Coordinates of C-alpha atoms and ligand atoms in Angstrom, one line a residue:
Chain A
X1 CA 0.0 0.0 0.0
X2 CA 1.2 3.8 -0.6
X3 CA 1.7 4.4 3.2
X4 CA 4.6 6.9 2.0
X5 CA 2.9 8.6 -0.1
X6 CA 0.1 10.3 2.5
X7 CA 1.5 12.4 5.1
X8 CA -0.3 11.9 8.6
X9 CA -1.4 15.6 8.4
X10 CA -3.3 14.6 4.8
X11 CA -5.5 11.3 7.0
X12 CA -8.4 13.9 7.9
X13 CA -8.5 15.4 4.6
X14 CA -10.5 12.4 3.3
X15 CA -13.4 14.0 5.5
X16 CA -14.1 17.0 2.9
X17 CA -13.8 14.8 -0.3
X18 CA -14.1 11.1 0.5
X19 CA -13.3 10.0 -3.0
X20 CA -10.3 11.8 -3.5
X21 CA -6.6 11.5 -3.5
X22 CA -4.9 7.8 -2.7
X23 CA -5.9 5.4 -0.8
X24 CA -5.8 5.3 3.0
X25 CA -3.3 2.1 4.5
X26 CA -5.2 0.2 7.2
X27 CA -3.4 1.9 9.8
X28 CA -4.4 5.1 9.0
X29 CA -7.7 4.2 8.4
X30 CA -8.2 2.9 12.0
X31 CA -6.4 6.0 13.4
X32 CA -9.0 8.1 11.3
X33 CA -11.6 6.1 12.9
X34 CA -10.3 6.2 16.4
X35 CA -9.3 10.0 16.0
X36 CA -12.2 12.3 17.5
X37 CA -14.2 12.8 15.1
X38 CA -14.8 16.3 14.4
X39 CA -18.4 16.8 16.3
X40 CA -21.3 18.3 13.7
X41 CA -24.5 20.2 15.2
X42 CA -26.6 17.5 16.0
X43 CA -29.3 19.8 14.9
X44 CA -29.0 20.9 11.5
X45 CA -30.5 24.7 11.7
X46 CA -29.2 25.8 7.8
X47 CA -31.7 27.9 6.3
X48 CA -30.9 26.0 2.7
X49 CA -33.0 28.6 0.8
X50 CA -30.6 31.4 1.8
X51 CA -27.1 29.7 0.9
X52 CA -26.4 32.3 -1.5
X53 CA -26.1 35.0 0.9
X54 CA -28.6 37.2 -0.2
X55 CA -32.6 37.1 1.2
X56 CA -35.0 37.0 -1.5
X57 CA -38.7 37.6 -2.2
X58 CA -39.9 34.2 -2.9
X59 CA -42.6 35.9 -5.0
X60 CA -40.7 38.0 -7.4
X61 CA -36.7 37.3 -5.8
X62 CA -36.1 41.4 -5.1
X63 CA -33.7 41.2 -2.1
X64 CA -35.4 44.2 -0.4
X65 CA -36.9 42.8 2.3
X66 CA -37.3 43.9 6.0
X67 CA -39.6 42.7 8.8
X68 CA -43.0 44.7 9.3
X69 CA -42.7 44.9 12.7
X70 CA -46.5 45.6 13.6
X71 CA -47.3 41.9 11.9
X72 CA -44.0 40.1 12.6
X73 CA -43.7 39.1 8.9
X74 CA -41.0 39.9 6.3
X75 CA -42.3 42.0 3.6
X76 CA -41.0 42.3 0.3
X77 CA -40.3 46.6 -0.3
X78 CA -40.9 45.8 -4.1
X79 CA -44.0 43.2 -4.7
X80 CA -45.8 43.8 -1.2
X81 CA -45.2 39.9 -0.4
X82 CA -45.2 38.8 3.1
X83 CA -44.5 35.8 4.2
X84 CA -42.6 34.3 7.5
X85 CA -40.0 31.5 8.2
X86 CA -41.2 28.3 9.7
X87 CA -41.3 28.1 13.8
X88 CA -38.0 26.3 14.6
X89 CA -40.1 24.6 17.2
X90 CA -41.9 22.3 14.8
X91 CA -39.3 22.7 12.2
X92 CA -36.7 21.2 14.4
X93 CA -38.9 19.2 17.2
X94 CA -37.8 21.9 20.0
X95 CA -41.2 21.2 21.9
X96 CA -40.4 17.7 22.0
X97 CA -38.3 14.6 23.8
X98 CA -37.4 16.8 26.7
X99 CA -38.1 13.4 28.8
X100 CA -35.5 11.2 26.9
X101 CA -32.6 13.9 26.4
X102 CA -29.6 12.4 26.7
X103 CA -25.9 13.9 27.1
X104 CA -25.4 17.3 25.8
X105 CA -27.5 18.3 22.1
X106 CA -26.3 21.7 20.4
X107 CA -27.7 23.0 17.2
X108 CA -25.8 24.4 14.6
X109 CA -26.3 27.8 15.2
X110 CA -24.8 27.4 19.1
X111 CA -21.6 26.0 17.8
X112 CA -18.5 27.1 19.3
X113 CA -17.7 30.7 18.3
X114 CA -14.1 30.3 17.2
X115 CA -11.9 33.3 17.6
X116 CA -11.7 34.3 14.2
X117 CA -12.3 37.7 13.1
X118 CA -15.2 39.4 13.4
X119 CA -15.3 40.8 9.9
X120 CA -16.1 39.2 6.9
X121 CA -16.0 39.8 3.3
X122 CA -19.1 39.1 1.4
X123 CA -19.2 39.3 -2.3
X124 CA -22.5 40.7 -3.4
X125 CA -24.7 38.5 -5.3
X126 CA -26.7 41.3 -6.9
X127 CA -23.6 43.3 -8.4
X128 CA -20.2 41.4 -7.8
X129 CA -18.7 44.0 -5.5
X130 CA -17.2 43.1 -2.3
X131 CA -18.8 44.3 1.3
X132 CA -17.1 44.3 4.4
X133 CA -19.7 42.6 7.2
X134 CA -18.7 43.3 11.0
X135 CA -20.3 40.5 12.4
X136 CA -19.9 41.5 15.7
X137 CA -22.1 44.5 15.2
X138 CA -24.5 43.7 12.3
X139 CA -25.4 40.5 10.4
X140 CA -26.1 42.4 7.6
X141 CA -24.6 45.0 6.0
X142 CA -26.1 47.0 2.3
X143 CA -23.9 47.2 -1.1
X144 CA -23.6 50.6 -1.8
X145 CA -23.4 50.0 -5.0
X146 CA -26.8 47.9 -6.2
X147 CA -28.4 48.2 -3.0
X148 CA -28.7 44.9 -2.4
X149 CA -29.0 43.6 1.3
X150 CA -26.0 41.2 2.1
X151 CA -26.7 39.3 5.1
X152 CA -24.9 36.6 6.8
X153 CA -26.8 33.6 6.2
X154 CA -24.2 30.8 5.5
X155 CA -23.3 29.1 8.1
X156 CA -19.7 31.2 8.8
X157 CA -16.9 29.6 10.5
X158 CA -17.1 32.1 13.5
X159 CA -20.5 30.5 14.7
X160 CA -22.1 34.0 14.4
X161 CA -25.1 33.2 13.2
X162 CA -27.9 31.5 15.3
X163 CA -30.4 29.2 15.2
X164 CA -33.4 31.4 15.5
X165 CA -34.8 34.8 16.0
X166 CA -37.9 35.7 17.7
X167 CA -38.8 39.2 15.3
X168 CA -40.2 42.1 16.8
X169 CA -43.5 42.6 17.9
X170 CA -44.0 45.8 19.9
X171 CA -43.8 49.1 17.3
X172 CA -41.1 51.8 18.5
X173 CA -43.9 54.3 19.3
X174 CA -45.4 51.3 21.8
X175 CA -41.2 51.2 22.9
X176 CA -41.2 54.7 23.5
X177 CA -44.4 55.4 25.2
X178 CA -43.2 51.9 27.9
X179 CA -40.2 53.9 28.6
X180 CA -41.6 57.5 29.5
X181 CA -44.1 56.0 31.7
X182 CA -41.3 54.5 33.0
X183 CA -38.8 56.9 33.8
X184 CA -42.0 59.6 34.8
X185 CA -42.9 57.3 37.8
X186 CA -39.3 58.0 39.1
X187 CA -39.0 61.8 38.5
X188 CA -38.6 63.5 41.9
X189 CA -35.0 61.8 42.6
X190 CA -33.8 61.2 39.3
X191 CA -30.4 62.8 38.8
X192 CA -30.9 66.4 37.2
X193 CA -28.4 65.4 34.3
X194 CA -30.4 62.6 33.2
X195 CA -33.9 64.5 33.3
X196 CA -32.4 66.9 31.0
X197 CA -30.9 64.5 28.6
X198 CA -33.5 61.9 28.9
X199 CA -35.1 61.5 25.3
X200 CA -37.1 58.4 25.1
X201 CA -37.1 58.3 20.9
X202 CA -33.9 57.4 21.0
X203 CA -34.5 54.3 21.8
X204 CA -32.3 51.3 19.7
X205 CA -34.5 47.7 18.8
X206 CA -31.5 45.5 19.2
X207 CA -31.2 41.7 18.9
X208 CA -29.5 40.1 21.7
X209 CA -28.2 36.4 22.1
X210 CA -29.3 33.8 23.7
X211 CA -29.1 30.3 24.3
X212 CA -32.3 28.6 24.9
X213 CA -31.9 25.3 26.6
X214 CA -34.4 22.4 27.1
X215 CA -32.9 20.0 29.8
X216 CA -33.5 16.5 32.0
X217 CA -32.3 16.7 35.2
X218 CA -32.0 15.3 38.8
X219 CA -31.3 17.6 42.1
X220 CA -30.6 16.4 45.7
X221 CA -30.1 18.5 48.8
X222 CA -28.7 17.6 52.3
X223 CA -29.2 19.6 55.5
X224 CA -30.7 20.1 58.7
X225 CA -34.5 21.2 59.3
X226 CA -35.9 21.8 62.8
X227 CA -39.8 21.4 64.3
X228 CA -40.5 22.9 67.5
X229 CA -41.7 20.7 70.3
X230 CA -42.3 23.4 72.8
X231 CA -42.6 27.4 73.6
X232 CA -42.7 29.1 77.0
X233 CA -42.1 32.4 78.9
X234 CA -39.9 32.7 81.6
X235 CA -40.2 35.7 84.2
X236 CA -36.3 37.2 84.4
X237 CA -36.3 40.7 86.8
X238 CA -39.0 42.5 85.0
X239 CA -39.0 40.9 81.6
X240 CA -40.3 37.4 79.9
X241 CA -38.3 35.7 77.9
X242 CA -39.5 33.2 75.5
X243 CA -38.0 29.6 75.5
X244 CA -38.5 27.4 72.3
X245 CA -37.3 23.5 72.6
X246 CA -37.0 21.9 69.2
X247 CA -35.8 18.6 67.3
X248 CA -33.1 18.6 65.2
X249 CA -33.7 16.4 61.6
X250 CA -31.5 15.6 58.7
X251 CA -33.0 15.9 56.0
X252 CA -32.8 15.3 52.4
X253 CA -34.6 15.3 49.0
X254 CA -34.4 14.8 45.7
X255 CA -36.3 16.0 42.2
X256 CA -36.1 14.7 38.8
X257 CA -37.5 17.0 36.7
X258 CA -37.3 18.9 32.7
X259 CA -36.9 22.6 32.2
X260 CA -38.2 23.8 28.6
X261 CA -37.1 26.6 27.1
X262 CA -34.3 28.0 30.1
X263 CA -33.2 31.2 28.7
X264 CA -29.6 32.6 29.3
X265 CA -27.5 35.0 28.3
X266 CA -25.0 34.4 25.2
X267 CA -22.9 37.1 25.7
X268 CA -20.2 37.7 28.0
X269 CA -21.1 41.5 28.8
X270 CA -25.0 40.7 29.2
X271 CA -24.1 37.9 31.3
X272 CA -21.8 39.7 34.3
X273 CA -24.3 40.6 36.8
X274 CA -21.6 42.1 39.5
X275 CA -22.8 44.9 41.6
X276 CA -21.4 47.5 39.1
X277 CA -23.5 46.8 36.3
X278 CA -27.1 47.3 35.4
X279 CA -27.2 44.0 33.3
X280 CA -29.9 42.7 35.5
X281 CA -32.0 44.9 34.1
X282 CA -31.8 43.0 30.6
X283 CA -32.1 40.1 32.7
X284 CA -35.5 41.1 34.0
X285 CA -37.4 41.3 31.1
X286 CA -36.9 37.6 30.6
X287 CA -38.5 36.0 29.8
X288 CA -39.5 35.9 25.9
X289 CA -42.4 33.2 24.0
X290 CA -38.9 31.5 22.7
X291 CA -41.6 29.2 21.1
X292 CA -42.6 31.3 18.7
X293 CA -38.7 32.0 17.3
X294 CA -38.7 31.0 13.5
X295 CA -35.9 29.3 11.5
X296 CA -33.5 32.2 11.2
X297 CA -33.1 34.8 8.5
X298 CA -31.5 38.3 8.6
X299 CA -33.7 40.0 7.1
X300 CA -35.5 40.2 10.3
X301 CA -32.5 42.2 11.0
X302 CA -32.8 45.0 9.0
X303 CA -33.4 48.1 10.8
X304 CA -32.2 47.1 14.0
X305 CA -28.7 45.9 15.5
X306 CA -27.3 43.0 16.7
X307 CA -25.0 42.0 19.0
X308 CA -22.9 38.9 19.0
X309 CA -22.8 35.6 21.1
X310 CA -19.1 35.1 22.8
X311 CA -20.2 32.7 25.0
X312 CA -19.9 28.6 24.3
X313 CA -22.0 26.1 25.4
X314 CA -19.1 25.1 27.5
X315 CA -19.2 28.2 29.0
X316 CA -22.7 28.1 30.1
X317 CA -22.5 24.8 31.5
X318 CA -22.0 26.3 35.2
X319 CA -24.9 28.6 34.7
X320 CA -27.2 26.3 33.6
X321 CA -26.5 23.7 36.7
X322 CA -26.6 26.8 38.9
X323 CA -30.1 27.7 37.9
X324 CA -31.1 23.6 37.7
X325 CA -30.2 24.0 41.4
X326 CA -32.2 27.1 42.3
X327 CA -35.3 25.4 40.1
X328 CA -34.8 22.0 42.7
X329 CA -34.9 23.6 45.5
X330 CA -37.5 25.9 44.5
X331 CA -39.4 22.4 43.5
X332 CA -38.8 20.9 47.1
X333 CA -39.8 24.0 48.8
X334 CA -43.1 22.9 49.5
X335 CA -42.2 20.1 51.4
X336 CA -40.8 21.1 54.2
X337 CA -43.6 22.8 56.1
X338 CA -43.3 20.4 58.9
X339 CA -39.7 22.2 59.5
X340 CA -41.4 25.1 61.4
X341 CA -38.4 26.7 62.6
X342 CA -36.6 26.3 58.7
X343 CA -34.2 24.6 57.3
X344 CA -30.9 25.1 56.4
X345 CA -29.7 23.7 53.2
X346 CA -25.9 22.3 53.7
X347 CA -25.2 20.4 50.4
X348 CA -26.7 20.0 47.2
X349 CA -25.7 18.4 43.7
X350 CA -27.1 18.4 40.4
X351 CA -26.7 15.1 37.3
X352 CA -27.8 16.9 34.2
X353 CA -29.2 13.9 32.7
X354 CA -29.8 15.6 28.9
X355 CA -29.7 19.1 27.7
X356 CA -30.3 20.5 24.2
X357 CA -29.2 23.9 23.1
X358 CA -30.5 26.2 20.4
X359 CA -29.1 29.9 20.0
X360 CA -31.7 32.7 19.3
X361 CA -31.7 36.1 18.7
X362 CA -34.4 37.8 21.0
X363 CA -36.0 41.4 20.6
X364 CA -35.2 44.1 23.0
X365 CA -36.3 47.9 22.4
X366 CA -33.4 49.6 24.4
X367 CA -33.1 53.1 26.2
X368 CA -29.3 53.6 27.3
X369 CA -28.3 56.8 29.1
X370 CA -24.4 56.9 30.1
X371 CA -23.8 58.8 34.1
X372 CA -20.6 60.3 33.4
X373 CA -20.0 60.8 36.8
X374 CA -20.3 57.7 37.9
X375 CA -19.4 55.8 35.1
X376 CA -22.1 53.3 34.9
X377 CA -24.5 52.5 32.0
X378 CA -27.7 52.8 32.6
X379 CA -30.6 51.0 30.9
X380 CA -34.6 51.1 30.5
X381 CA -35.3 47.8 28.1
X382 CA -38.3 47.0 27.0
X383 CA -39.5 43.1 26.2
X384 CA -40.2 43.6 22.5
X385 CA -42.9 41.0 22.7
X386 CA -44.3 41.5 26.2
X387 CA -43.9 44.6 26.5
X388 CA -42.6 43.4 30.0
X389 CA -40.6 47.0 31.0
X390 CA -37.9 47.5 33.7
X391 CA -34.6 50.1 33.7
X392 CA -32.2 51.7 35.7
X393 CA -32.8 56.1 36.5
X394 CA -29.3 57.6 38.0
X395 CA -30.4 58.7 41.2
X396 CA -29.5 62.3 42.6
X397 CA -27.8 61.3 45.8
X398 CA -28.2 64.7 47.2
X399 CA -32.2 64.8 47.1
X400 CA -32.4 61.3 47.9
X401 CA -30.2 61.9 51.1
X402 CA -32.3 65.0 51.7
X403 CA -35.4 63.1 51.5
X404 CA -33.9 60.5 53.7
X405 CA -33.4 62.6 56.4
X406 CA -36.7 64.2 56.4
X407 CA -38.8 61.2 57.4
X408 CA -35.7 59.9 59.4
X409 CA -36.2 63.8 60.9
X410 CA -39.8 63.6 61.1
X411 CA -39.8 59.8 62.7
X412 CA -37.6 61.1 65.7
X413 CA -39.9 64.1 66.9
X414 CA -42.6 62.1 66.6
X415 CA -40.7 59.2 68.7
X416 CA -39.3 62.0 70.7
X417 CA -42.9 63.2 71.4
X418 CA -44.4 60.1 72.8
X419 CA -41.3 59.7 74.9
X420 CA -41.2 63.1 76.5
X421 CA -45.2 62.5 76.5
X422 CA -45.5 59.0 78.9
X423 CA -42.6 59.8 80.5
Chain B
X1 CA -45.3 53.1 60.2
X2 CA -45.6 55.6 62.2
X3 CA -49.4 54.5 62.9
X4 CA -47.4 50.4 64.1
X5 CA -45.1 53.1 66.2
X6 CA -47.7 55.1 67.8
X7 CA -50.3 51.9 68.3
X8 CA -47.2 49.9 69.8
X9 CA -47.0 52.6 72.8
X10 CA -50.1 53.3 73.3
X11 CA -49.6 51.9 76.6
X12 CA -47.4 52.9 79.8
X13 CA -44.2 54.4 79.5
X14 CA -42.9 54.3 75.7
X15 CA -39.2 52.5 75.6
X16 CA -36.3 54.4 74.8
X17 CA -35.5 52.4 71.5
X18 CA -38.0 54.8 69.8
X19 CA -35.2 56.9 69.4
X20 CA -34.0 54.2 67.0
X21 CA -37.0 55.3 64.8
X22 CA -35.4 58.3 63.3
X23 CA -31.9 56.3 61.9
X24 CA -34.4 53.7 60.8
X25 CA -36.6 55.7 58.7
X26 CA -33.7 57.4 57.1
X27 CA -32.3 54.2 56.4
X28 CA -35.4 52.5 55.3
X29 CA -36.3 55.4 53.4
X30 CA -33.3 55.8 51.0
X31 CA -32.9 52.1 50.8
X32 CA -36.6 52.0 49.1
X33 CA -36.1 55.0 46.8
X34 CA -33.1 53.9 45.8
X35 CA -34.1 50.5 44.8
X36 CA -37.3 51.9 43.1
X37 CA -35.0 54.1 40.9
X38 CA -32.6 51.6 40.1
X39 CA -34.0 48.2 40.8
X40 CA -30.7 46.5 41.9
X41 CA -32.5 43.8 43.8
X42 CA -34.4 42.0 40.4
X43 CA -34.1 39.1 37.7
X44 CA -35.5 37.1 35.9
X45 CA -37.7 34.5 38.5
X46 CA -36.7 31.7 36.3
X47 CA -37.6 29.6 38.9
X48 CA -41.4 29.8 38.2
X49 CA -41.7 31.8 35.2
X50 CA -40.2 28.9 33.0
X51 CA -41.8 26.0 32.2
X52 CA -41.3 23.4 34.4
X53 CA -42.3 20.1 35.0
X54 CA -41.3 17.9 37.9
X55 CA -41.7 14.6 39.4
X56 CA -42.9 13.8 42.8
X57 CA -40.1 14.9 45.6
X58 CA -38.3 11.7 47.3
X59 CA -36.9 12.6 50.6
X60 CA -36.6 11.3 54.5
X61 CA -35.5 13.1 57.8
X62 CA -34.2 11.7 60.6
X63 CA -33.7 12.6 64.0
X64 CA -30.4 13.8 64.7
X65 CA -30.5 15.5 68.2
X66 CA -33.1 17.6 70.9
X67 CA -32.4 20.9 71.4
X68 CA -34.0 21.5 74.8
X69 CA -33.6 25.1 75.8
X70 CA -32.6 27.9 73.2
X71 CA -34.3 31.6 73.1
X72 CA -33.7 31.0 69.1
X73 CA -37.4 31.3 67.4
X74 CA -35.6 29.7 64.7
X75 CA -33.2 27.3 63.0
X76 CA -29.3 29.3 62.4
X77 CA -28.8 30.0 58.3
X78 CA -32.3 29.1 57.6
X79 CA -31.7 29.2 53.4
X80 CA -34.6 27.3 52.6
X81 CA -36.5 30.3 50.4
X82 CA -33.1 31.7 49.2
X83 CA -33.0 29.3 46.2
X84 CA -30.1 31.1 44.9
X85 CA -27.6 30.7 47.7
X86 CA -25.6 28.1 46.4
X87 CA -24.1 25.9 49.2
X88 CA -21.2 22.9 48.8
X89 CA -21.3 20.9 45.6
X90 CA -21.6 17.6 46.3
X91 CA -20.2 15.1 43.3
Ligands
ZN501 ZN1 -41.3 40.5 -3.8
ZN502 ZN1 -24.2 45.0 -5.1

């Protein structure tokens, strides 16, 4: 046989062109085999009737398309067609099998993000010219020479492109209107800077990224819970005291349960909650009808902005058992009303039993006022399905101290009142 | 607030920890406004706003020990609501 003639770097090429090239010897053929092999998305998430890179009517193929947002459905600019992708729950049998997961499921689209570059090159179909796509920004980008929206649809190599989106539903006059309500409930001690700069229309609809996880799982938790057997008063100078006598349990449980649809945060700066961010504030508009997320296409994209997943599967694997722990014990909660006097949690564990991962795009209308002084961004987001509201006003320390110590001010002449008064 | 303050000494001689109510209220006050403003304190309950569906709970207890005399009203680290506190990993 030709072992010679193949280098050992050549054994994997076989992969991309099977019939190719000389024959493998036995050897390499069983170290092909026993080599890892390279792991594909075990769900396929392509949208096949993009792979050219450009979104077309499928009534009259004019790639000016955008998503009416008021209807959720792409429209064709040019023949008036609307039409949407399929839901990626039936399309890919999300709703599904959440009983017999096994081991750890990822579709395509929440693939490792390599650390390749963030920009691409895209050659436009419409014209020939070359367009330079910032992936980390925008998914789709407009030749200026043909007009033709470019969007990144293939598959790229940098895992940029997820699974699903869920497109806008609330209008940016139904944004705006959320967040002035919002921010005119919390006038009186909002920092003056911020009342003066505050203009609600200029609020962004951006796409953030997700990872929506379906997962099997089975919690336990060991510690000690106590029931009270007895309560008295004792008489000590001029006071009672009370007594409580109490047994003392070990106690443990366990849950199996399935979690469908767990939504968390795809990228690293969403993700941080640490006490000098606002990111909870994102967090809190969770969660989204992830159900309704069709089989991904950018030109839901067009007219808003995106930002990028930088956060693997791997990475999320912590989070995910973290909240799979806070769900058990939220699950076993109700059994432990005997414990009168609590219970006090001392261990716990989690065996993920199956999990299944699919990255989506979800719709946030987003109000973001930088305070310069103290450095921190500030954010009112709105659930663009929901309508679900919550933000962050910079407060203006000074009044809120002021108003502090008026009722603190207030409290003590009245307590100082009754004192002087039954003295 | 006041109205728990003034009904709680509506009796004999009022106790001198009234004069805690000032420092309190301050506290309390700026704590509240604060937290309406900028709503440090909330997330996403995924806990019960996801769906979830569970099996029946297995567990046991077992006596460990009698505590006969304590002026405790309850048990020490009671974490029991505090789903979030994360306690040792067992493997
Ligand atoms: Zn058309
Ligand atoms: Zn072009």
């Amino acid at each position: 046989m030709t072992q010679d003639a193949t280098p050992p770097g050549e054994a994997r090429a076989p992969r991309e062109s099977p019939f190719d090239g000389p024959p493998l010897s036995l050897e390499e053929e069983l170290a092909a085999a026993r080599a890892d092999p390279e792991p594909g998305p075990d769900i396929d998430t392509v949208n096949e009737s993009l792979a050219d890179g450009l979104n077309r009517c499928p009534k009259c193929g004019s790639t000016d398309v955008r998503l009416r947002g008021s209807t959720e459905m792409l429209v064709c600019l040019f023949c008036r067609h609307q039409w949407q992708e399929a839901r990626v729950e039936e399309e890919f049998g999300l709703g599904v099998g959440i009983d017999d997961l096994e081991g750890t499921v990822v579709a395509g689209g929440a693939e490792e993000i390599s650390g390749d570059d963030d920009v691409i090159t895209m050659t436009c179909g419409g014209c020939g010219a070359d367009v330079v796509v910032d992936t980390a920004h925008a998914m789709n980008a407009r030749c200026h020479w043909c007009r033709h929206t470019l969007n990144v649809n293939q598959r790229t190599p940098n895992g940029a492109v997820p699974d699903a989106v869920l497109p806008f539903r609330l209008t940016r006059d139904e944004a705006v209107e959320k967040i002035r309500a919002f921010a005119s409930k919390r006038r009186l001690f909002a920092h003056p800077r911020f009342k003066k700069e505050f203009v609600p229309e200029n609020v962004l609809g951006v796409y953030l990224p997700y990872l929506v996880i379906d997962a099997r799982a089975e919690a336990a938790y060991v510690g000690q819970g106590e029931v009270q057997t007895r309560r008295w008063t004792e008489k000590q100078g001029d006071n009672t005291v009370t007594y409580y006598a109490a047994d003392v349990y070990r106690v443990d449980r366990s849950v199996a349960f399935t979690v469908d649809d767990l939504t968390v945060e795809g990228a690293a700066d969403r993700a941080d909650f640490g006490a000098g961010t606002t990111n909870n504030i994102v967090n809190t508009i969770l969660p989204f009808d992830t159900k309704n997320a069709v089989k991904w296409n950018s030109s839901y994209l067009v007219g808003f902005t995106s930002e990028k997943r930088d956060l693997d599967v791997a990475d999320l694997q912590p989070v995910l058992e973290d909240q799979l722990l806070s769900i058990g014990r939220s699950q076993v909660h109700d059994t432990l009303a005997e414990f009168d006097r609590g219970v006090r949690w001392e261990a716990e564990k989690v065996d993920v039993r199956g999990s299944r991962w699919v990255s989506m795009y979800l719709p946030v209308w987003l109000y973001s006022y930088y305070q310069e002084n103290t450095r921190m961004l500030h954010y009112i987001a709105v659930n663009a399905r929901t309508g679900e509201t919550m933000g962050s006003v910079p407060v203006s320390q000074p009044r809120l101290i002021a108003a502090a110590l008026t009722v603190g001010t207030v409290l003590e002449g009245i307590a100082g009142w009754i004192l002087v008064a039954t003295a | 607030m006041i109205g728990e303050i003034l009904w709680a000494t509506s009796g004999d001689e009022a106790p001198l920890w009234l004069l805690a109510a000032g420092p309190a209220g301050a506290v309390a006050t700026y704590w509240s406004l604060y937290r309406y403003y900028r709503n440090t304190d909330k997330s996403h309950a995924y806990e019960r706003d996801t769906l979830i569906s569970a099996q029946p709970v297995q567990g046991h207890r077992e006596k460990v020990r009698h505590i006969s005399r304590t002026r405790d009203s309850d048990i020490d680290g009671d974490n029991s609501s505090n789903h979030r506190e994360r306690v040792q990993r067992l493997e």
